[in-house]
XYZ file of C-alpha atoms in Angstrom:
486
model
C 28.729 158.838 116.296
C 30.174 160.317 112.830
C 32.336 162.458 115.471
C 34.286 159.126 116.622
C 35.053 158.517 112.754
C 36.199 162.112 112.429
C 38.744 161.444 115.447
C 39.920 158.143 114.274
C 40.788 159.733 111.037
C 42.624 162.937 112.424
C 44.545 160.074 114.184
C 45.382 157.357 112.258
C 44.675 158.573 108.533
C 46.562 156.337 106.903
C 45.151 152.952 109.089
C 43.096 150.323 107.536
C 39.675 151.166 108.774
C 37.572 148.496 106.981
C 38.127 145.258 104.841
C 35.858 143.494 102.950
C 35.876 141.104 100.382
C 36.446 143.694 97.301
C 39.046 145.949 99.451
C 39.545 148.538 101.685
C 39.004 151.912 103.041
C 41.840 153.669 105.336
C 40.222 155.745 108.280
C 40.778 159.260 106.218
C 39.185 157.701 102.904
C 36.116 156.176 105.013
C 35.247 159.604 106.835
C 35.260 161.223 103.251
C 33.240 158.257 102.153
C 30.427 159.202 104.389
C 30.752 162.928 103.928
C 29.983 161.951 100.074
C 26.736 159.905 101.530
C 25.622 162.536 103.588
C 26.605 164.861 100.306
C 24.290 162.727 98.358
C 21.617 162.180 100.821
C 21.140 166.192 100.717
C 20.311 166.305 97.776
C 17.932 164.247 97.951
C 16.197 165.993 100.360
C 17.361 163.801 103.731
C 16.546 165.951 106.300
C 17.369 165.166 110.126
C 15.097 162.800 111.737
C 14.339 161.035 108.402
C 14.670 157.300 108.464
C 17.050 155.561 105.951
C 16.778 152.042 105.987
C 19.629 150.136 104.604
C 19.510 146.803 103.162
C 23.246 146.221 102.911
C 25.680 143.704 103.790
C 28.112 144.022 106.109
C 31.169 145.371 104.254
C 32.445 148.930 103.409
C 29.126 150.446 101.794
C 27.508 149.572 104.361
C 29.748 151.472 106.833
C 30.242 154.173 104.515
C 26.624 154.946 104.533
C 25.649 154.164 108.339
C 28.201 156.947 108.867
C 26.789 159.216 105.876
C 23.586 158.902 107.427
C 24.528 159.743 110.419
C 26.430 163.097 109.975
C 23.648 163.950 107.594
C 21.423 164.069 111.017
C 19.161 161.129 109.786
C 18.095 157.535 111.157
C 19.588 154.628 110.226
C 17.682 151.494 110.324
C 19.896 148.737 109.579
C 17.816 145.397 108.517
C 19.648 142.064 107.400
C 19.569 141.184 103.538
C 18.510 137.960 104.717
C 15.326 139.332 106.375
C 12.109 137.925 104.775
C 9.736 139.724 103.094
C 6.949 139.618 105.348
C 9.303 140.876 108.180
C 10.849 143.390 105.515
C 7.332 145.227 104.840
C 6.691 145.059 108.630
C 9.907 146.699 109.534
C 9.043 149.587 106.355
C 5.726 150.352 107.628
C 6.795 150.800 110.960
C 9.620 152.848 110.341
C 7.890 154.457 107.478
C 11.925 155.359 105.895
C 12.030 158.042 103.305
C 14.740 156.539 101.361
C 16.430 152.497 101.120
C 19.906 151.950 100.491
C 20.721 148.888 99.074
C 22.758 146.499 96.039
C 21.432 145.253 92.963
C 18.502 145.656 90.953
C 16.115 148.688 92.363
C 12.817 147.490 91.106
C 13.300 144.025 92.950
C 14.584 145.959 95.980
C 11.324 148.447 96.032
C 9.123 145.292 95.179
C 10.463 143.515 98.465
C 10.199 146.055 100.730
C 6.980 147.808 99.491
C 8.514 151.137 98.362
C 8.589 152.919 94.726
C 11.652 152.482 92.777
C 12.423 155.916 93.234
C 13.013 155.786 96.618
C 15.138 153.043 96.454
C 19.281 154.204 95.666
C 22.679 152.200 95.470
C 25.666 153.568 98.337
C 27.279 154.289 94.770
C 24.697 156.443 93.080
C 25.701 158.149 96.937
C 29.214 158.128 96.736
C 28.730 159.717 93.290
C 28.041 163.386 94.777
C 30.316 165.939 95.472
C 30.397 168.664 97.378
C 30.729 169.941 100.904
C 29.452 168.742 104.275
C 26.502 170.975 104.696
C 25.095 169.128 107.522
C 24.152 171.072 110.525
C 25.848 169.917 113.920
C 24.012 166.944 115.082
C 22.709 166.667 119.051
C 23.775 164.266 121.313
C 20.383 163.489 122.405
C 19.286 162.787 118.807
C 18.608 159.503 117.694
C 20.603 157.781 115.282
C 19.642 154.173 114.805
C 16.132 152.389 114.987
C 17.523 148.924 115.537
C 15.181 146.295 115.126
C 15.489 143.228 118.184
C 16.655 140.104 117.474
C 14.372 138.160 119.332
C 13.928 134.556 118.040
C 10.127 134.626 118.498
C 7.432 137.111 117.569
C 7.762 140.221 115.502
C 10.611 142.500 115.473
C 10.358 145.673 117.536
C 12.673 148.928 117.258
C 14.682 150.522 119.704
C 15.016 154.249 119.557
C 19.282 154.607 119.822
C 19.875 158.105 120.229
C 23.816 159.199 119.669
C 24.911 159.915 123.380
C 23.647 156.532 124.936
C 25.006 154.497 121.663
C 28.581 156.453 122.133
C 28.280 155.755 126.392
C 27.717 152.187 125.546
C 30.372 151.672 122.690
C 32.986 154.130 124.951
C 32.095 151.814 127.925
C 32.572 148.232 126.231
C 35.785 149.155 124.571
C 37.208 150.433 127.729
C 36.458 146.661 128.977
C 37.838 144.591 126.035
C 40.930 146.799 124.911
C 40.583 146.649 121.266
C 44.020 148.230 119.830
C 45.879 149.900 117.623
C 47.731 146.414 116.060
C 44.222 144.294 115.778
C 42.818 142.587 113.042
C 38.920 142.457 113.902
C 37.621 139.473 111.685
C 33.902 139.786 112.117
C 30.820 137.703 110.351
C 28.239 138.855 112.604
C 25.635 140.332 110.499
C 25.984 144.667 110.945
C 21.889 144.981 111.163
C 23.080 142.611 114.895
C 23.764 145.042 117.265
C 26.920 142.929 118.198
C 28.098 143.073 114.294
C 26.935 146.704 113.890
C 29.037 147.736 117.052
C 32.647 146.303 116.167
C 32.648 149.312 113.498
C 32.416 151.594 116.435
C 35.125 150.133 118.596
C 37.387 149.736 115.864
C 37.039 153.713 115.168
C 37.771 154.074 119.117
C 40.904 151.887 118.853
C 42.648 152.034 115.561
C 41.865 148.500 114.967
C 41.391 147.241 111.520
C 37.485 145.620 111.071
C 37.489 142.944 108.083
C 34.029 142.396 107.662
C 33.118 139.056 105.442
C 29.591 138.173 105.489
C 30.006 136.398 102.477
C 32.228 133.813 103.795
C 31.180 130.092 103.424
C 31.798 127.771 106.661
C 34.408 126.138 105.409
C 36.784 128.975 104.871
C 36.681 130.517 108.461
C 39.657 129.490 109.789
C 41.384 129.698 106.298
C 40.531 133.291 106.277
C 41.388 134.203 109.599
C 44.942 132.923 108.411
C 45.024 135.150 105.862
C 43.915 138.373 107.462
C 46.030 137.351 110.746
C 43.047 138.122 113.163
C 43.364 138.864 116.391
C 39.987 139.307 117.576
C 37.003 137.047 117.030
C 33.498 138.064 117.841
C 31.379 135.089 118.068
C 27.934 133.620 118.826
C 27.661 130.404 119.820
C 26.496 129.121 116.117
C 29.551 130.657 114.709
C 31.707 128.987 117.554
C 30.340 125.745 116.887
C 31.164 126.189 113.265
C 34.843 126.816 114.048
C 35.201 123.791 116.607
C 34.053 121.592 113.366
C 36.415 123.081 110.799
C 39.193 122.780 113.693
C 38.820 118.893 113.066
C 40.680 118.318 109.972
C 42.180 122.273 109.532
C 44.854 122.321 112.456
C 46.433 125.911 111.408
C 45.743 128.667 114.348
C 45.729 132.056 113.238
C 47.020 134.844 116.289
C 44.010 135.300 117.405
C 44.321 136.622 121.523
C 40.959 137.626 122.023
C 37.224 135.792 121.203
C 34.270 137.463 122.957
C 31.096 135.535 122.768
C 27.244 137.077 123.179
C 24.142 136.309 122.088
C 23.253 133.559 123.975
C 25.785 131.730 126.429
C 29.010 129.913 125.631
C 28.852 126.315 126.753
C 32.036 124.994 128.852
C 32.331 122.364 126.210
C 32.632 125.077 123.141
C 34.777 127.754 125.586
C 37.008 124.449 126.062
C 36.922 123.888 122.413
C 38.157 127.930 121.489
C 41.254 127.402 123.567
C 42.159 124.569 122.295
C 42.357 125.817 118.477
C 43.520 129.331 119.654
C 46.091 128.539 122.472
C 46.994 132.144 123.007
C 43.225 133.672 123.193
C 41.241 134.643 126.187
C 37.759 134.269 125.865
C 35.330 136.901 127.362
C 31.237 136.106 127.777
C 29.330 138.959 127.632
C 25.340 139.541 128.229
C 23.545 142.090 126.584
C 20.591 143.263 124.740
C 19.148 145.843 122.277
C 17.336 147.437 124.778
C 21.131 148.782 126.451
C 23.564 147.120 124.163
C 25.803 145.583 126.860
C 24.953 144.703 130.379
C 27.706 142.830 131.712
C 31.181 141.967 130.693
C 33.495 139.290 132.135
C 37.107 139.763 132.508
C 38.969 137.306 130.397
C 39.017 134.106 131.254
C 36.813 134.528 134.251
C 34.755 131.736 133.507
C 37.584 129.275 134.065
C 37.284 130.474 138.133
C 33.562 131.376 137.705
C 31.809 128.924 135.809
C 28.530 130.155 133.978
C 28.943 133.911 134.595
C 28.707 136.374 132.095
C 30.786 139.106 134.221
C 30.331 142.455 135.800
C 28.292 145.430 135.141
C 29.915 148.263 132.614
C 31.392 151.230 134.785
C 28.974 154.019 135.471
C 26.409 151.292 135.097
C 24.431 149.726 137.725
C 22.536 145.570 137.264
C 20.858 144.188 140.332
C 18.075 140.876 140.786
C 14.779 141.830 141.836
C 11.666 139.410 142.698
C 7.986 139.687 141.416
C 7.525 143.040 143.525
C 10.682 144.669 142.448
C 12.756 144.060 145.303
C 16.016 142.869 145.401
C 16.834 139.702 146.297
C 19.527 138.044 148.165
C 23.139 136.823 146.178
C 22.471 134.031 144.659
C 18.655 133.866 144.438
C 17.330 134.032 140.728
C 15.005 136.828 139.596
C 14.459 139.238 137.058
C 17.715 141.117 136.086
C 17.209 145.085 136.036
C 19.618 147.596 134.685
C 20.376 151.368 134.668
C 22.395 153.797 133.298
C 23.337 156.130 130.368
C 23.062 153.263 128.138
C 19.723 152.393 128.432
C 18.257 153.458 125.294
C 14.816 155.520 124.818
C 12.360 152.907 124.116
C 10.476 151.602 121.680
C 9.477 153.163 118.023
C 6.175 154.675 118.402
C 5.032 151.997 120.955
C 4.182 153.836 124.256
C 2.864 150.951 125.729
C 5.361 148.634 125.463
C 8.517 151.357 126.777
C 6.009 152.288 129.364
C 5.974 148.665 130.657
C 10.016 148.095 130.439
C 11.665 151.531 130.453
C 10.944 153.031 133.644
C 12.311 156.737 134.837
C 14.348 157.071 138.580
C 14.744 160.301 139.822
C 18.767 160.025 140.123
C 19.622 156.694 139.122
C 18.515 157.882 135.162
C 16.834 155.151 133.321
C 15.894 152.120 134.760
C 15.115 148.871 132.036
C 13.133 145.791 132.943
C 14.739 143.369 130.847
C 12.115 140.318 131.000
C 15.874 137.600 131.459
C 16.541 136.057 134.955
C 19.623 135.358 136.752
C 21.712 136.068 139.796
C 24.410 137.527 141.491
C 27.426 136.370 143.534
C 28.525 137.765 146.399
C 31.227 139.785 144.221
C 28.892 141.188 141.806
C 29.055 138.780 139.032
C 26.025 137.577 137.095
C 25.104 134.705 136.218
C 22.054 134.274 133.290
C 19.303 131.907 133.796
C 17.165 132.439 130.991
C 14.205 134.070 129.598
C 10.713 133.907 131.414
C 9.721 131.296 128.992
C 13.305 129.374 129.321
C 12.337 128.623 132.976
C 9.564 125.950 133.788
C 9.166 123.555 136.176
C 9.234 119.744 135.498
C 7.712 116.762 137.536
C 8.461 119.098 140.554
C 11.896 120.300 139.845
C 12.546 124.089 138.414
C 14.830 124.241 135.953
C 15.884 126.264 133.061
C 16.795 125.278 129.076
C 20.519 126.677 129.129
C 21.623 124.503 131.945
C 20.279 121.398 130.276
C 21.969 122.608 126.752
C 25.064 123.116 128.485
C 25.072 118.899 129.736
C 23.825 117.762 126.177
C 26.956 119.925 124.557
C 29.350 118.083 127.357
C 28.528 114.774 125.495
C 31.260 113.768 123.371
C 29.979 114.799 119.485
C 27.640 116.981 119.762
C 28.414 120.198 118.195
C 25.324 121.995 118.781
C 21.928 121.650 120.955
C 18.822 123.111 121.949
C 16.255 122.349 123.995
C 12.670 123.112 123.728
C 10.099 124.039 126.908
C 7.769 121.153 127.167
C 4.054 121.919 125.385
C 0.841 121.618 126.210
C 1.469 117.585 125.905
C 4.522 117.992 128.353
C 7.581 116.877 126.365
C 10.814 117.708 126.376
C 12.194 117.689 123.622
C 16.147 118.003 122.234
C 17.568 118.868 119.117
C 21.072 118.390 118.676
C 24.046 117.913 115.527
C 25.994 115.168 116.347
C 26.922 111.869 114.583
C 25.637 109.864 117.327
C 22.254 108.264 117.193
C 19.184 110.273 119.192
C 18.890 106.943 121.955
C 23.104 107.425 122.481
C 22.709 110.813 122.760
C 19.993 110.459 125.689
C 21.890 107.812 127.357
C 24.621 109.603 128.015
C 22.498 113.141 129.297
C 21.143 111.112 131.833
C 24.410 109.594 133.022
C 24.997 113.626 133.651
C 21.805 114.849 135.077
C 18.915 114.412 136.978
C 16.383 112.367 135.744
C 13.575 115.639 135.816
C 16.097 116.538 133.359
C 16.548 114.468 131.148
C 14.664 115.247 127.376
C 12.093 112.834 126.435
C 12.451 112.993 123.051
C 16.204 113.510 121.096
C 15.962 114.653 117.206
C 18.926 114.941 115.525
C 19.690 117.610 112.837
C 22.418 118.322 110.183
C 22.248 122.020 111.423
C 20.247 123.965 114.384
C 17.932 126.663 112.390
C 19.427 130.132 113.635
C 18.015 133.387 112.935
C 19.742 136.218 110.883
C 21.991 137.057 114.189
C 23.059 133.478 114.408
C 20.971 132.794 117.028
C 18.782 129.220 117.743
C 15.725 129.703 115.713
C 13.049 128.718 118.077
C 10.066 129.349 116.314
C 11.523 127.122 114.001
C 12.206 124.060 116.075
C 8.715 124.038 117.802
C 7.344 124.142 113.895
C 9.357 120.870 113.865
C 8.305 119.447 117.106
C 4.213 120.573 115.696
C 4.682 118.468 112.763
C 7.035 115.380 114.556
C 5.200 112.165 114.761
């Protein structure tokens, strides 16, 4: 993937590359950047195939050194500064990385993740070396990112990214959403998130300028997409639900013309929301996952005709609906969704069993990924997400799914944010939501809206939904609320 920097800096030399909060790097001075790291990870005796984890926020170190690490041959293995410590040691162990890359002090860093001191270094003591590019050519077919899923239950689990399915998948997406030479990429989407860690890559396929700003507090979203005059928003729902509270008493629209959203799905009442504060943006769901990147992109604006899908396969890519058995079903039936193509990665990190069950070879179709969602498809290809296995449960005799009952809750006039959580062993159904209203108001109106199976029997209202480092619901963390609820 170093060879896309390499060609965005023969082209545009002189073009911002990345912002962060302390500057920026051009394209020309962020390719020599990472020949430095790679420099600098030679001598210390980085070979390819080694693991580097990096511990970095999202910001120009960090894509200095995911590029250094890269044209050096090795692995990066991005993991969010915000990652626990039990999760932290899990994540070393299994990757077993010969060196960490990350700020501050180095004895706190090694004592977090489990690692001597020495093998801990700063991107500066990196940048420090000198010298040339020694790095042998790197294969397409080798891998260049473990990146750990984002899953909001269980343990984290790596997927193997080698470089030719990572640059099929970033080559593919970009051809969809038309980054360009004039955009201003304003991005808070942590980099170890696939969805973060990819806007560096379509950026150095477009020209576009990435301003990455982790560090940003709520309140100065907007404000700073003013100042940077962004034209392209990545979002997840959390962050979206952010914006659409700031866009209350801060009125001022920056020229923002495209917001993509992923992660989990847009509501109509927050896609609503988006066009009202940015009147000249198209929105654009998209559906993916770590296991492929991206499986489906709308066309902008698509959800206005189609409401609920999440768009179209990417080109040379192929998603269809099967049933228990495997087979497909009919358009519009619900079932598993299945996907193939070059950008289905190569499994799972030393866990044979688990690729075996998900990752399954075709003869000329190439890989074929089980990906454990369900949906369906319309008679024109679109899909349409359901939900996880564990989304979908049936209630006093009606089948139904979490999303759709999300989606009604965030119709309700003040609420910001909701999420609902599958009924227990006790059978309740129970709501969280941010809202001003009262919990009984709240239910009141849902079941003005939907059918009675439906409707939650218990409302709790919270100042904020827990998310996980990717901004996504935390739902390991509501049901530890709903254990402990009276």
């Amino acid at each position: 993937m170093h060879d896309v920097l390499d060609l965005a800096a023969r082209l545009w030399p002189g073009r911002l590359a990345v912002r962060d909060g302390s500057g920026a790097d051009t394209y020309a001075e962020l390719a020599d950047a990472s020949r430095a790291v790679a420099a600098g990870l030679a001598r210390r005796g980085i070979r390819a195939g080694d693991r580097v984890l990096l511990r970095l926020p999202g910001g120009r170190d960090f894509a200095r050194v995911l590029y250094g690490v890269m044209r050096a041959g090795a692995v990066v293995v991005p993991v969010g500064t915000t990652v626990g410590e039990h999760h932290l040691r899990w994540m070393r162990r299994d990757a077993e990385p010969r060196l960490v890359v990350a700020l501050g002090d180095p004895a706190r860093t090694a004592e977090a993740v489990g690692v001597p001191a020495t093998d801990v270094v700063s991107p500066a003591e990196l940048l420090a070396q000198c010298g040339p590019d020694t790095g042998a050519p790197v294969p397409g077919d080798a891998v260049a990112m473990l990146l750990y899923t984002s899953g909001s239950t269980g343990m984290p689990r790596a997927v193997v990214c080698p470089h030719d399915r990572v640059r099929f998948a970033a080559e593919a997406i970009q051809a969809r959403l038309g980054y360009n030479e004039a955009d201003v990429v304003l991005s808070r989407v942590p980099v170890a998130f696939d969805y973060g860690l990819y806007q560096l890559f379509l950026c150095a396929l477009s020209g576009a300028q990435l301003v990455l700003r982790p560090d940003l507090v709520d309140a100065s979203m907007l404000r700073e997409a003013r100042t940077v005059a962004a034209t392209v928003l990545p979002l997840v729902p959390s962050l979206a639900a952010i914006l659409l509270r700031l866009a209350r008493r801060d009125t001022g629209a920056p020229p923002v013309r495209l917001v993509t959203n992923t992660g989990a799905a847009l509501s109509a009442a927050h896609a609503s929301g988006l066009r009202r504060i940015f009147p000249d943006a198209r929105i654009v769901p998209m559906y993916g996952m770590t296991e492929c990147k991206r499986i489906t992109i709308a066309e902008p604006d698509e959800d206005l005709r189609f409401p609920g899908t999440v768009g179209r396969p990417l080109d040379g890519t192929e998603v269809s609906v099967v049933d228990a058995s495997g087979h497909p079903v009919a358009p519009g039936v619900t079932g598993e969704i299945v996907v193939t193509g070059p950008h289905v990665m190569a499994g799972y990190w030393r866990s044979p069993e688990a690729t075996a069950g998900r990752f399954h070879q075709r003869a000329q179709e190439g890989v074929m990924l089980r990906t454990g969602d369900y949906g369906r498809l319309d008679e024109g290809g679109r899909l349409y997400f359901a939900g996880r296995r564990d989304d979908i449960f049936k209630r006093r005799g009606v089948r139904m799914n979490t999303h759709e009952i999300e989606a009604v809750l965030l119709d309700v006039p003040e609420v910001s944010a909701a999420a609902v959580v599958p009924p227990g062993e006790d059978g309740t159904l129970t709501a969280y939501v941010v809202s001003d209203r009262e919990a009984t108001e709240v239910l009141a109106d849902v079941a003005s809206r939907i059918e009675p199976a439906k409707v939650p029997d218990r409302c709790v209202v919270l100042p904020r939904l827990p998310t996980t480092a990717n901004g996504k619901v935390d739902r390991d963390a509501l049901r530890a609320l709903e254990a402990v609820a009276p």
